[in-house]
Tab-separated table of N, CA and C in Angstrom:
chain	number	residue	atom	x	y	z
V	1	UNK	N	-45.552	55.110	22.021
V	1	UNK	CA	-44.274	54.638	22.513
V	1	UNK	C	-43.750	55.622	23.550
V	2	UNK	N	-43.397	55.112	24.700
V	2	UNK	CA	-42.874	56.006	25.729
V	2	UNK	C	-41.506	56.556	25.346
V	3	UNK	N	-41.285	57.779	25.691
V	3	UNK	CA	-39.996	58.455	25.486
V	3	UNK	C	-39.642	58.672	24.013
V	4	UNK	N	-40.604	58.572	23.116
V	4	UNK	CA	-40.311	58.792	21.701
V	4	UNK	C	-39.888	60.238	21.457
V	5	UNK	N	-40.643	61.165	22.011
V	5	UNK	CA	-40.293	62.576	21.828
V	5	UNK	C	-38.923	62.886	22.423
V	6	UNK	N	-38.689	62.407	23.630
V	6	UNK	CA	-37.387	62.653	24.286
V	6	UNK	C	-36.258	62.006	23.489
V	7	UNK	N	-36.507	60.834	22.965
V	7	UNK	CA	-35.486	60.144	22.178
V	7	UNK	C	-35.135	60.891	20.910
V	8	UNK	N	-36.135	61.411	20.218
V	8	UNK	CA	-35.877	62.162	18.983
V	8	UNK	C	-35.146	63.469	19.273
V	9	UNK	N	-35.501	64.117	20.361
V	9	UNK	CA	-34.800	65.347	20.749
V	9	UNK	C	-33.351	65.029	21.105
V	10	UNK	N	-33.131	63.935	21.807
V	10	UNK	CA	-31.766	63.546	22.184
V	10	UNK	C	-30.925	63.211	20.955
V	11	UNK	N	-31.494	62.493	20.006
V	11	UNK	CA	-30.771	62.158	18.774
V	11	UNK	C	-30.401	63.433	18.024
V	12	UNK	N	-31.348	64.346	17.915
V	12	UNK	CA	-31.072	65.624	17.244
V	12	UNK	C	-29.951	66.372	17.946
V	13	UNK	N	-30.012	66.423	19.261
V	13	UNK	CA	-29.002	67.153	20.031
V	13	UNK	C	-27.618	66.525	19.880
V	14	UNK	N	-27.554	65.204	19.899
V	14	UNK	CA	-26.257	64.532	19.758
V	14	UNK	C	-25.649	64.825	18.390
V	15	UNK	N	-26.453	64.720	17.352
V	15	UNK	CA	-25.938	65.023	16.011
V	15	UNK	C	-25.484	66.479	15.910
V	16	UNK	N	-26.292	67.401	16.428
V	16	UNK	CA	-25.935	68.820	16.323
V	16	UNK	C	-24.702	69.154	17.161
V	17	UNK	N	-24.570	68.536	18.327
V	17	UNK	CA	-23.376	68.766	19.137
V	17	UNK	C	-22.131	68.227	18.450
V	18	UNK	N	-22.253	67.073	17.825
V	18	UNK	CA	-21.108	66.503	17.105
V	18	UNK	C	-20.699	67.400	15.941
V	19	UNK	N	-21.671	68.033	15.317
V	19	UNK	CA	-21.359	68.878	14.166
V	19	UNK	C	-20.627	70.162	14.571
V	20	UNK	N	-20.586	70.473	15.864
V	20	UNK	CA	-19.873	71.666	16.314
V	20	UNK	C	-18.376	71.581	16.049
V	21	UNK	N	-17.874	70.396	15.773
V	21	UNK	CA	-16.460	70.257	15.424
V	21	UNK	C	-16.153	70.951	14.102
V	22	UNK	N	-17.180	71.250	13.347
V	22	UNK	CA	-16.998	71.922	12.063
V	22	UNK	C	-16.521	73.363	12.237
V	23	UNK	N	-17.014	74.053	13.254
V	23	UNK	CA	-16.670	75.470	13.432
V	23	UNK	C	-15.169	75.703	13.603
V	24	UNK	N	-14.491	75.021	14.523
V	24	UNK	CA	-13.045	75.255	14.644
V	24	UNK	C	-12.274	74.848	13.390
V	25	UNK	N	-12.759	73.819	12.716
V	25	UNK	CA	-12.072	73.377	11.502
V	25	UNK	C	-12.172	74.431	10.408
V	26	UNK	N	-13.328	75.033	10.272
V	26	UNK	CA	-13.522	76.054	9.242
V	26	UNK	C	-12.747	77.327	9.591
V	27	UNK	N	-12.740	77.680	10.861
V	27	UNK	CA	-12.037	78.891	11.288
V	27	UNK	C	-10.527	78.710	11.343
V	28	UNK	N	-10.079	77.476	11.295
V	28	UNK	CA	-8.646	77.213	11.306
V	28	UNK	C	-7.998	77.387	12.656
V	29	UNK	N	-8.763	77.305	13.735
V	29	UNK	CA	-8.208	77.507	15.069
V	29	UNK	C	-8.032	76.189	15.828
V	30	UNK	N	-8.241	75.082	15.154
V	30	UNK	CA	-8.104	73.776	15.805
V	30	UNK	C	-7.308	72.843	14.898
V	31	UNK	N	-6.812	71.776	15.451
V	31	UNK	CA	-6.027	70.840	14.635
V	31	UNK	C	-6.879	69.975	13.703
V	32	UNK	N	-8.152	70.301	13.558
V	32	UNK	CA	-9.036	69.546	12.682
V	32	UNK	C	-8.893	70.059	11.256
V	33	UNK	N	-7.727	69.927	10.703
V	33	UNK	CA	-7.506	70.495	9.379
V	33	UNK	C	-7.705	69.485	8.254
V	34	UNK	N	-8.000	68.257	8.596
V	34	UNK	CA	-8.178	67.259	7.543
V	34	UNK	C	-9.568	67.380	6.933
V	35	UNK	N	-9.669	66.958	5.726
V	35	UNK	CA	-10.962	67.020	5.051
V	35	UNK	C	-11.966	66.071	5.688
V	36	UNK	N	-11.474	65.027	6.376
V	36	UNK	CA	-12.383	64.111	7.059
V	36	UNK	C	-13.262	64.856	8.056
V	37	UNK	N	-12.677	65.722	8.893
V	37	UNK	CA	-13.443	66.444	9.904
V	37	UNK	C	-14.449	67.376	9.282
V	38	UNK	N	-14.057	68.024	8.210
V	38	UNK	CA	-14.979	68.953	7.554
V	38	UNK	C	-16.146	68.214	6.932
V	39	UNK	N	-15.859	67.139	6.201
V	39	UNK	CA	-16.937	66.378	5.550
V	39	UNK	C	-17.823	65.674	6.564
V	40	UNK	N	-17.226	65.012	7.538
V	40	UNK	CA	-18.049	64.277	8.502
V	40	UNK	C	-18.904	65.229	9.346
V	41	UNK	N	-18.349	66.357	9.726
V	41	UNK	CA	-19.118	67.326	10.504
V	41	UNK	C	-20.241	67.938	9.671
V	42	UNK	N	-19.997	68.154	8.400
V	42	UNK	CA	-21.050	68.683	7.521
V	42	UNK	C	-22.184	67.689	7.361
V	43	UNK	N	-21.840	66.434	7.195
V	43	UNK	CA	-22.860	65.395	7.044
V	43	UNK	C	-23.665	65.243	8.334
V	44	UNK	N	-22.979	65.241	9.470
V	44	UNK	CA	-23.664	65.114	10.750
V	44	UNK	C	-24.545	66.335	11.015
V	45	UNK	N	-24.107	67.509	10.587
V	45	UNK	CA	-24.941	68.708	10.704
V	45	UNK	C	-26.227	68.541	9.904
V	46	UNK	N	-26.123	67.993	8.716
V	46	UNK	CA	-27.310	67.742	7.891
V	46	UNK	C	-28.243	66.739	8.574
V	47	UNK	N	-27.691	65.672	9.127
V	47	UNK	CA	-28.506	64.689	9.861
V	47	UNK	C	-29.205	65.344	11.048
V	48	UNK	N	-28.464	66.093	11.831
V	48	UNK	CA	-29.043	66.739	13.008
V	48	UNK	C	-30.131	67.723	12.653
V	49	UNK	N	-29.888	68.507	11.610
V	49	UNK	CA	-30.894	69.458	11.164
V	49	UNK	C	-32.144	68.725	10.680
V	50	UNK	N	-31.952	67.632	9.949
V	50	UNK	CA	-33.090	66.851	9.458
V	50	UNK	C	-33.895	66.260	10.609
V	51	UNK	N	-33.219	65.695	11.591
V	51	UNK	CA	-33.910	65.151	12.754
V	51	UNK	C	-34.653	66.246	13.510
V	52	UNK	N	-34.031	67.398	13.695
V	52	UNK	CA	-34.663	68.490	14.434
V	52	UNK	C	-35.906	69.002	13.713
V	53	UNK	N	-35.811	69.194	12.408
V	53	UNK	CA	-36.964	69.674	11.641
V	53	UNK	C	-38.074	68.623	11.636
V	54	UNK	N	-37.704	67.365	11.420
V	54	UNK	CA	-38.697	66.297	11.423
V	54	UNK	C	-39.384	66.145	12.766
V	55	UNK	N	-38.614	66.261	13.829
V	55	UNK	CA	-39.195	66.179	15.176
V	55	UNK	C	-40.137	67.344	15.416
V	56	UNK	N	-39.739	68.518	14.987
V	56	UNK	CA	-40.585	69.707	15.168
V	56	UNK	C	-41.894	69.573	14.392
V	57	UNK	N	-41.819	69.080	13.170
V	57	UNK	CA	-43.018	68.933	12.357
V	57	UNK	C	-43.938	67.830	12.886
V	58	UNK	N	-43.373	66.784	13.460
V	58	UNK	CA	-44.172	65.662	13.958
V	58	UNK	C	-44.589	65.831	15.419
V	59	UNK	N	-44.137	66.890	16.066
V	59	UNK	CA	-44.377	67.069	17.488
V	59	UNK	C	-45.856	66.953	17.881
V	60	UNK	N	-46.788	67.615	17.190
V	60	UNK	CA	-48.202	67.488	17.597
V	60	UNK	C	-48.712	66.048	17.507
V	61	UNK	N	-48.317	65.326	16.499
V	61	UNK	CA	-48.771	63.946	16.365
V	61	UNK	C	-48.113	63.040	17.402
V	62	UNK	N	-46.900	63.366	17.799
V	62	UNK	CA	-46.204	62.549	18.780
V	62	UNK	C	-46.770	62.730	20.183
V	63	UNK	N	-47.420	63.867	20.427
V	63	UNK	CA	-47.958	64.120	21.759
V	63	UNK	C	-49.354	63.552	21.949
V	64	UNK	N	-49.992	63.093	20.866
V	64	UNK	CA	-51.335	62.512	20.973
V	64	UNK	C	-51.266	61.196	21.740
V	65	UNK	N	-52.120	61.060	22.693
V	65	UNK	CA	-52.137	59.843	23.509
V	65	UNK	C	-53.386	59.034	23.184
V	66	UNK	N	-53.266	57.742	23.390
V	66	UNK	CA	-54.426	56.872	23.227
V	66	UNK	C	-54.819	56.680	21.785
V	67	UNK	N	-56.054	56.358	21.576
V	67	UNK	CA	-56.687	56.024	20.297
V	67	UNK	C	-55.952	55.096	19.492
């Protein structure tokens, strides 16, 4: 499938970038003081980490062409 590797990297990056909202909420320097921001950012961090690790582990198989 064309762009599979790029797509998985992009999905990982989007999830990890979204999870950055967790840092200001935890440090108390942003108006993200509701538990929604903390929980949703934590969950998205887990998703992003899972996608990144899975992409890294599958990288050699994803680069195989043909056959």
